Amino acid sequence: MNISKVLEPEEREDSTPLKAGDEMTIQGFKIKHNRKFDADLVEIKTTEGLRHTYAKTIIGQGKADGWWAEQVKKCVALDASDGLDVVVVERESNTTGNKMLALETRKEEPF
């Protein structure tokens, strides 16, 4: 069983966990620490509400000084009601072979 099944943030009942295949428009990232479980999680503000995950790859993508956060800021600066369109994908870890969640930008289809 994935740890995210039992490590749900108690302080945010209006946030839903991410899962592979989710498509969303991100407007901001916030890294939080769950003291009870001594684990970091990322809270993601989307155009449809708050989402969260304990996935280490997405936490890394959500760091304030990273490429992902900068792209989100650029998108929101162009249109405050919009954001960065992404999809949650499942990848195999190079080191452990375990499945892990990550974000990918959605590519526009050519005309």
PDB file of N, CA and C in Angstrom, residues 6-72:
ATOM      1  N   VAL A   6      -2.429   6.426   3.965  1.00  0.00           N
ATOM      2  CA  VAL A   6      -2.599   6.592   5.407  1.00  0.00           C
ATOM      3  C   VAL A   6      -2.110   7.936   5.923  1.00  0.00           C
ATOM      4  N   LEU A   7      -1.318   8.655   5.151  1.00  0.00           N
ATOM      5  CA  LEU A   7      -0.783   9.943   5.589  1.00  0.00           C
ATOM      6  C   LEU A   7      -1.569  11.106   5.001  1.00  0.00           C
ATOM      7  N   GLU A   8      -2.813  11.158   5.263  1.00  0.00           N
ATOM      8  CA  GLU A   8      -3.636  12.263   4.780  1.00  0.00           C
ATOM      9  C   GLU A   8      -3.519  13.439   5.741  1.00  0.00           C
ATOM     10  N   PRO A   9      -3.345  14.656   5.233  1.00  0.00           N
ATOM     11  CA  PRO A   9      -3.218  15.813   6.127  1.00  0.00           C
ATOM     12  C   PRO A   9      -4.517  16.067   6.881  1.00  0.00           C
ATOM     13  N   GLU A  10      -4.442  16.027   8.178  1.00  0.00           N
ATOM     14  CA  GLU A  10      -5.639  16.201   8.999  1.00  0.00           C
ATOM     15  C   GLU A  10      -6.128  17.642   9.012  1.00  0.00           C
ATOM     16  N   GLU A  11      -5.226  18.585   8.796  1.00  0.00           N
ATOM     17  CA  GLU A  11      -5.598  19.991   8.909  1.00  0.00           C
ATOM     18  C   GLU A  11      -6.348  20.529   7.693  1.00  0.00           C
ATOM     19  N   ARG A  12      -6.400  19.786   6.581  1.00  0.00           N
ATOM     20  CA  ARG A  12      -7.054  20.269   5.371  1.00  0.00           C
ATOM     21  C   ARG A  12      -8.080  19.276   4.873  1.00  0.00           C
ATOM     22  N   GLU A  13      -9.306  19.435   5.245  1.00  0.00           N
ATOM     23  CA  GLU A  13     -10.344  18.529   4.768  1.00  0.00           C
ATOM     24  C   GLU A  13     -10.836  18.905   3.377  1.00  0.00           C
ATOM     25  N   ASP A  14     -10.458  20.106   2.901  1.00  0.00           N
ATOM     26  CA  ASP A  14     -10.901  20.548   1.589  1.00  0.00           C
ATOM     27  C   ASP A  14      -9.875  20.236   0.499  1.00  0.00           C
ATOM     28  N   SER A  15      -8.858  19.432   0.810  1.00  0.00           N
ATOM     29  CA  SER A  15      -7.808  19.064  -0.130  1.00  0.00           C
ATOM     30  C   SER A  15      -7.941  17.595  -0.489  1.00  0.00           C
ATOM     31  N   THR A  16      -7.750  17.269  -1.772  1.00  0.00           N
ATOM     32  CA  THR A  16      -7.838  15.880  -2.201  1.00  0.00           C
ATOM     33  C   THR A  16      -6.474  15.405  -2.711  1.00  0.00           C
ATOM     34  N   PRO A  17      -6.164  14.125  -2.517  1.00  0.00           N
ATOM     35  CA  PRO A  17      -4.861  13.611  -2.949  1.00  0.00           C
ATOM     36  C   PRO A  17      -4.761  13.500  -4.472  1.00  0.00           C
ATOM     37  N   LEU A  18      -3.520  13.601  -4.965  1.00  0.00           N
ATOM     38  CA  LEU A  18      -3.263  13.419  -6.390  1.00  0.00           C
ATOM     39  C   LEU A  18      -3.188  11.940  -6.711  1.00  0.00           C
ATOM     40  N   LYS A  19      -3.536  11.595  -7.956  1.00  0.00           N
ATOM     41  CA  LYS A  19      -3.362  10.228  -8.430  1.00  0.00           C
ATOM     42  C   LYS A  19      -2.970  10.277  -9.905  1.00  0.00           C
ATOM     43  N   ALA A  20      -2.340   9.228 -10.363  1.00  0.00           N
ATOM     44  CA  ALA A  20      -1.901   9.159 -11.755  1.00  0.00           C
ATOM     45  C   ALA A  20      -3.090   9.400 -12.691  1.00  0.00           C
ATOM     46  N   GLY A  21      -2.861  10.195 -13.716  1.00  0.00           N
ATOM     47  CA  GLY A  21      -3.899  10.502 -14.702  1.00  0.00           C
ATOM     48  C   GLY A  21      -4.649  11.790 -14.439  1.00  0.00           C
ATOM     49  N   ASP A  22      -4.505  12.351 -13.233  1.00  0.00           N
ATOM     50  CA  ASP A  22      -5.172  13.621 -12.930  1.00  0.00           C
ATOM     51  C   ASP A  22      -4.643  14.722 -13.850  1.00  0.00           C
ATOM     52  N   GLU A  23      -5.550  15.522 -14.371  1.00  0.00           N
ATOM     53  CA  GLU A  23      -5.186  16.698 -15.153  1.00  0.00           C
ATOM     54  C   GLU A  23      -5.682  17.907 -14.387  1.00  0.00           C
ATOM     55  N   MET A  24      -4.848  18.949 -14.317  1.00  0.00           N
ATOM     56  CA  MET A  24      -5.221  20.133 -13.546  1.00  0.00           C
ATOM     57  C   MET A  24      -4.475  21.352 -14.052  1.00  0.00           C
ATOM     58  N   THR A  25      -4.923  22.505 -13.580  1.00  0.00           N
ATOM     59  CA  THR A  25      -4.260  23.769 -13.861  1.00  0.00           C
ATOM     60  C   THR A  25      -3.742  24.311 -12.539  1.00  0.00           C
ATOM     61  N   ILE A  26      -2.408  24.341 -12.393  1.00  0.00           N
ATOM     62  CA  ILE A  26      -1.771  24.733 -11.132  1.00  0.00           C
ATOM     63  C   ILE A  26      -1.595  26.243 -11.059  1.00  0.00           C
ATOM     64  N   GLN A  27      -1.966  26.808  -9.896  1.00  0.00           N
ATOM     65  CA  GLN A  27      -1.788  28.238  -9.642  1.00  0.00           C
ATOM     66  C   GLN A  27      -0.780  28.509  -8.531  1.00  0.00           C
ATOM     67  N   GLY A  28      -0.336  27.479  -7.811  1.00  0.00           N
ATOM     68  CA  GLY A  28       0.655  27.678  -6.758  1.00  0.00           C
ATOM     69  C   GLY A  28       0.975  26.397  -6.020  1.00  0.00           C
ATOM     70  N   PHE A  29       2.173  26.373  -5.421  1.00  0.00           N
ATOM     71  CA  PHE A  29       2.644  25.256  -4.623  1.00  0.00           C
ATOM     72  C   PHE A  29       2.934  25.748  -3.210  1.00  0.00           C
ATOM     73  N   LYS A  30       2.712  24.893  -2.217  1.00  0.00           N
ATOM     74  CA  LYS A  30       3.098  25.210  -0.849  1.00  0.00           C
ATOM     75  C   LYS A  30       3.609  23.913  -0.212  1.00  0.00           C
ATOM     76  N   ILE A  31       4.867  23.938   0.232  1.00  0.00           N
ATOM     77  CA  ILE A  31       5.439  22.778   0.892  1.00  0.00           C
ATOM     78  C   ILE A  31       5.090  22.870   2.381  1.00  0.00           C
ATOM     79  N   LYS A  32       4.559  21.776   2.933  1.00  0.00           N
ATOM     80  CA  LYS A  32       4.184  21.737   4.344  1.00  0.00           C
ATOM     81  C   LYS A  32       4.854  20.528   4.988  1.00  0.00           C
ATOM     82  N   HIS A  33       4.919  20.548   6.309  1.00  0.00           N
ATOM     83  CA  HIS A  33       5.475  19.409   7.032  1.00  0.00           C
ATOM     84  C   HIS A  33       4.412  18.886   7.998  1.00  0.00           C
ATOM     85  N   ASN A  34       4.123  17.603   7.896  1.00  0.00           N
ATOM     86  CA  ASN A  34       3.186  16.953   8.801  1.00  0.00           C
ATOM     87  C   ASN A  34       3.999  16.421   9.976  1.00  0.00           C
ATOM     88  N   ARG A  35       3.938  17.119  11.112  1.00  0.00           N
ATOM     89  CA  ARG A  35       4.727  16.740  12.292  1.00  0.00           C
ATOM     90  C   ARG A  35       4.338  15.371  12.833  1.00  0.00           C
ATOM     91  N   LYS A  36       3.060  15.073  12.782  1.00  0.00           N
ATOM     92  CA  LYS A  36       2.588  13.795  13.321  1.00  0.00           C
ATOM     93  C   LYS A  36       3.280  12.613  12.636  1.00  0.00           C
ATOM     94  N   PHE A  37       3.481  12.708  11.328  1.00  0.00           N
ATOM     95  CA  PHE A  37       4.098  11.626  10.569  1.00  0.00           C
ATOM     96  C   PHE A  37       5.535  11.938  10.169  1.00  0.00           C
ATOM     97  N   ASP A  38       6.030  13.131  10.551  1.00  0.00           N
ATOM     98  CA  ASP A  38       7.374  13.584  10.198  1.00  0.00           C
ATOM     99  C   ASP A  38       7.627  13.416   8.699  1.00  0.00           C
ATOM    100  N   ALA A  39       6.699  13.952   7.904  1.00  0.00           N
ATOM    101  CA  ALA A  39       6.790  13.817   6.453  1.00  0.00           C
ATOM    102  C   ALA A  39       6.386  15.136   5.786  1.00  0.00           C
ATOM    103  N   ASP A  40       7.106  15.485   4.717  1.00  0.00           N
ATOM    104  CA  ASP A  40       6.743  16.656   3.923  1.00  0.00           C
ATOM    105  C   ASP A  40       5.647  16.289   2.939  1.00  0.00           C
ATOM    106  N   LEU A  41       4.826  17.266   2.613  1.00  0.00           N
ATOM    107  CA  LEU A  41       3.839  17.131   1.563  1.00  0.00           C
ATOM    108  C   LEU A  41       3.769  18.454   0.814  1.00  0.00           C
ATOM    109  N   VAL A  42       3.255  18.402  -0.391  1.00  0.00           N
ATOM    110  CA  VAL A  42       3.051  19.621  -1.156  1.00  0.00           C
ATOM    111  C   VAL A  42       1.551  19.832  -1.298  1.00  0.00           C
ATOM    112  N   GLU A  43       1.141  21.060  -1.021  1.00  0.00           N
ATOM    113  CA  GLU A  43      -0.245  21.461  -1.221  1.00  0.00           C
ATOM    114  C   GLU A  43      -0.258  22.269  -2.510  1.00  0.00           C
ATOM    115  N   ILE A  44      -1.118  21.897  -3.429  1.00  0.00           N
ATOM    116  CA  ILE A  44      -1.152  22.508  -4.752  1.00  0.00           C
ATOM    117  C   ILE A  44      -2.474  23.234  -4.930  1.00  0.00           C
ATOM    118  N   LYS A  45      -2.374  24.533  -5.197  1.00  0.00           N
ATOM    119  CA  LYS A  45      -3.569  25.326  -5.481  1.00  0.00           C
ATOM    120  C   LYS A  45      -3.855  25.178  -6.969  1.00  0.00           C
ATOM    121  N   THR A  46      -5.078  24.738  -7.290  1.00  0.00           N
ATOM    122  CA  THR A  46      -5.485  24.588  -8.685  1.00  0.00           C
ATOM    123  C   THR A  46      -6.717  25.441  -8.945  1.00  0.00           C
ATOM    124  N   THR A  47      -7.093  25.544 -10.196  1.00  0.00           N
ATOM    125  CA  THR A  47      -8.293  26.304 -10.550  1.00  0.00           C
ATOM    126  C   THR A  47      -9.558  25.618 -10.039  1.00  0.00           C
ATOM    127  N   GLU A  48      -9.441  24.347  -9.637  1.00  0.00           N
ATOM    128  CA  GLU A  48     -10.604  23.602  -9.149  1.00  0.00           C
ATOM    129  C   GLU A  48     -10.539  23.284  -7.660  1.00  0.00           C
ATOM    130  N   GLY A  49      -9.556  23.869  -6.943  1.00  0.00           N
ATOM    131  CA  GLY A  49      -9.459  23.627  -5.511  1.00  0.00           C
ATOM    132  C   GLY A  49      -8.081  23.135  -5.102  1.00  0.00           C
ATOM    133  N   LEU A  50      -7.964  22.790  -3.824  1.00  0.00           N
ATOM    134  CA  LEU A  50      -6.680  22.341  -3.283  1.00  0.00           C
ATOM    135  C   LEU A  50      -6.472  20.850  -3.490  1.00  0.00           C
ATOM    136  N   ARG A  51      -5.224  20.484  -3.814  1.00  0.00           N
ATOM    137  CA  ARG A  51      -4.813  19.092  -3.965  1.00  0.00           C
ATOM    138  C   ARG A  51      -3.557  18.895  -3.132  1.00  0.00           C
ATOM    139  N   HIS A  52      -3.185  17.674  -2.822  1.00  0.00           N
ATOM    140  CA  HIS A  52      -1.977  17.421  -2.044  1.00  0.00           C
ATOM    141  C   HIS A  52      -1.365  16.072  -2.402  1.00  0.00           C
ATOM    142  N   THR A  53      -0.079  15.937  -2.067  1.00  0.00           N
ATOM    143  CA  THR A  53       0.614  14.668  -2.252  1.00  0.00           C
ATOM    144  C   THR A  53       1.852  14.616  -1.374  1.00  0.00           C
ATOM    145  N   TYR A  54       2.222  13.402  -0.996  1.00  0.00           N
ATOM    146  CA  TYR A  54       3.470  13.155  -0.275  1.00  0.00           C
ATOM    147  C   TYR A  54       4.563  12.682  -1.236  1.00  0.00           C
ATOM    148  N   ALA A  55       4.280  12.616  -2.531  1.00  0.00           N
ATOM    149  CA  ALA A  55       5.235  12.124  -3.522  1.00  0.00           C
ATOM    150  C   ALA A  55       6.486  12.998  -3.551  1.00  0.00           C
ATOM    151  N   LYS A  56       7.631  12.379  -3.306  1.00  0.00           N
ATOM    152  CA  LYS A  56       8.895  13.120  -3.207  1.00  0.00           C
ATOM    153  C   LYS A  56       9.229  13.856  -4.506  1.00  0.00           C
ATOM    154  N   THR A  57       8.943  13.264  -5.641  1.00  0.00           N
ATOM    155  CA  THR A  57       9.241  13.920  -6.915  1.00  0.00           C
ATOM    156  C   THR A  57       8.434  15.201  -7.063  1.00  0.00           C
ATOM    157  N   ILE A  58       7.158  15.159  -6.731  1.00  0.00           N
ATOM    158  CA  ILE A  58       6.315  16.349  -6.859  1.00  0.00           C
ATOM    159  C   ILE A  58       6.684  17.379  -5.806  1.00  0.00           C
ATOM    160  N   ILE A  59       7.079  16.946  -4.615  1.00  0.00           N
ATOM    161  CA  ILE A  59       7.556  17.899  -3.603  1.00  0.00           C
ATOM    162  C   ILE A  59       8.755  18.653  -4.153  1.00  0.00           C
ATOM    163  N   GLY A  60       9.673  17.940  -4.780  1.00  0.00           N
ATOM    164  CA  GLY A  60      10.833  18.579  -5.393  1.00  0.00           C
ATOM    165  C   GLY A  60      10.435  19.538  -6.493  1.00  0.00           C
ATOM    166  N   GLN A  61       9.455  19.157  -7.304  1.00  0.00           N
ATOM    167  CA  GLN A  61       8.982  20.034  -8.369  1.00  0.00           C
ATOM    168  C   GLN A  61       8.317  21.282  -7.801  1.00  0.00           C
ATOM    169  N   GLY A  62       7.761  21.180  -6.620  1.00  0.00           N
ATOM    170  CA  GLY A  62       7.039  22.300  -6.020  1.00  0.00           C
ATOM    171  C   GLY A  62       7.893  23.266  -5.220  1.00  0.00           C
ATOM    172  N   LYS A  63       9.178  22.980  -5.061  1.00  0.00           N
ATOM    173  CA  LYS A  63      10.038  23.888  -4.299  1.00  0.00           C
ATOM    174  C   LYS A  63       9.979  25.292  -4.901  1.00  0.00           C
ATOM    175  N   ALA A  64       9.936  26.293  -4.038  1.00  0.00           N
ATOM    176  CA  ALA A  64       9.726  27.686  -4.462  1.00  0.00           C
ATOM    177  C   ALA A  64      10.773  28.196  -5.442  1.00  0.00           C
ATOM    178  N   ASP A  65      12.011  27.699  -5.360  1.00  0.00           N
ATOM    179  CA  ASP A  65      13.048  28.211  -6.248  1.00  0.00           C
ATOM    180  C   ASP A  65      13.246  27.353  -7.493  1.00  0.00           C
ATOM    181  N   GLY A  66      12.356  26.424  -7.746  1.00  0.00           N
ATOM    182  CA  GLY A  66      12.502  25.505  -8.863  1.00  0.00           C
ATOM    183  C   GLY A  66      11.857  25.978 -10.151  1.00  0.00           C
ATOM    184  N   TRP A  67      12.138  25.241 -11.214  1.00  0.00           N
ATOM    185  CA  TRP A  67      11.622  25.550 -12.550  1.00  0.00           C
ATOM    186  C   TRP A  67      10.103  25.541 -12.571  1.00  0.00           C
ATOM    187  N   TRP A  68       9.485  24.545 -11.917  1.00  0.00           N
ATOM    188  CA  TRP A  68       8.029  24.411 -11.940  1.00  0.00           C
ATOM    189  C   TRP A  68       7.334  25.625 -11.329  1.00  0.00           C
ATOM    190  N   ALA A  69       7.800  26.046 -10.162  1.00  0.00           N
ATOM    191  CA  ALA A  69       7.192  27.203  -9.496  1.00  0.00           C
ATOM    192  C   ALA A  69       7.327  28.451 -10.360  1.00  0.00           C
ATOM    193  N   GLU A  70       8.461  28.589 -11.030  1.00  0.00           N
ATOM    194  CA  GLU A  70       8.679  29.759 -11.898  1.00  0.00           C
ATOM    195  C   GLU A  70       7.707  29.747 -13.082  1.00  0.00           C
ATOM    196  N   GLN A  71       7.470  28.581 -13.668  1.00  0.00           N
ATOM    197  CA  GLN A  71       6.535  28.486 -14.794  1.00  0.00           C
ATOM    198  C   GLN A  71       5.108  28.801 -14.353  1.00  0.00           C
ATOM    199  N   VAL A  72       4.742  28.323 -13.161  1.00  0.00           N
ATOM    200  CA  VAL A  72       3.407  28.630 -12.622  1.00  0.00           C
ATOM    201  C   VAL A  72       3.263  30.140 -12.440  1.00  0.00           C
TER     202      VAL A  72
END
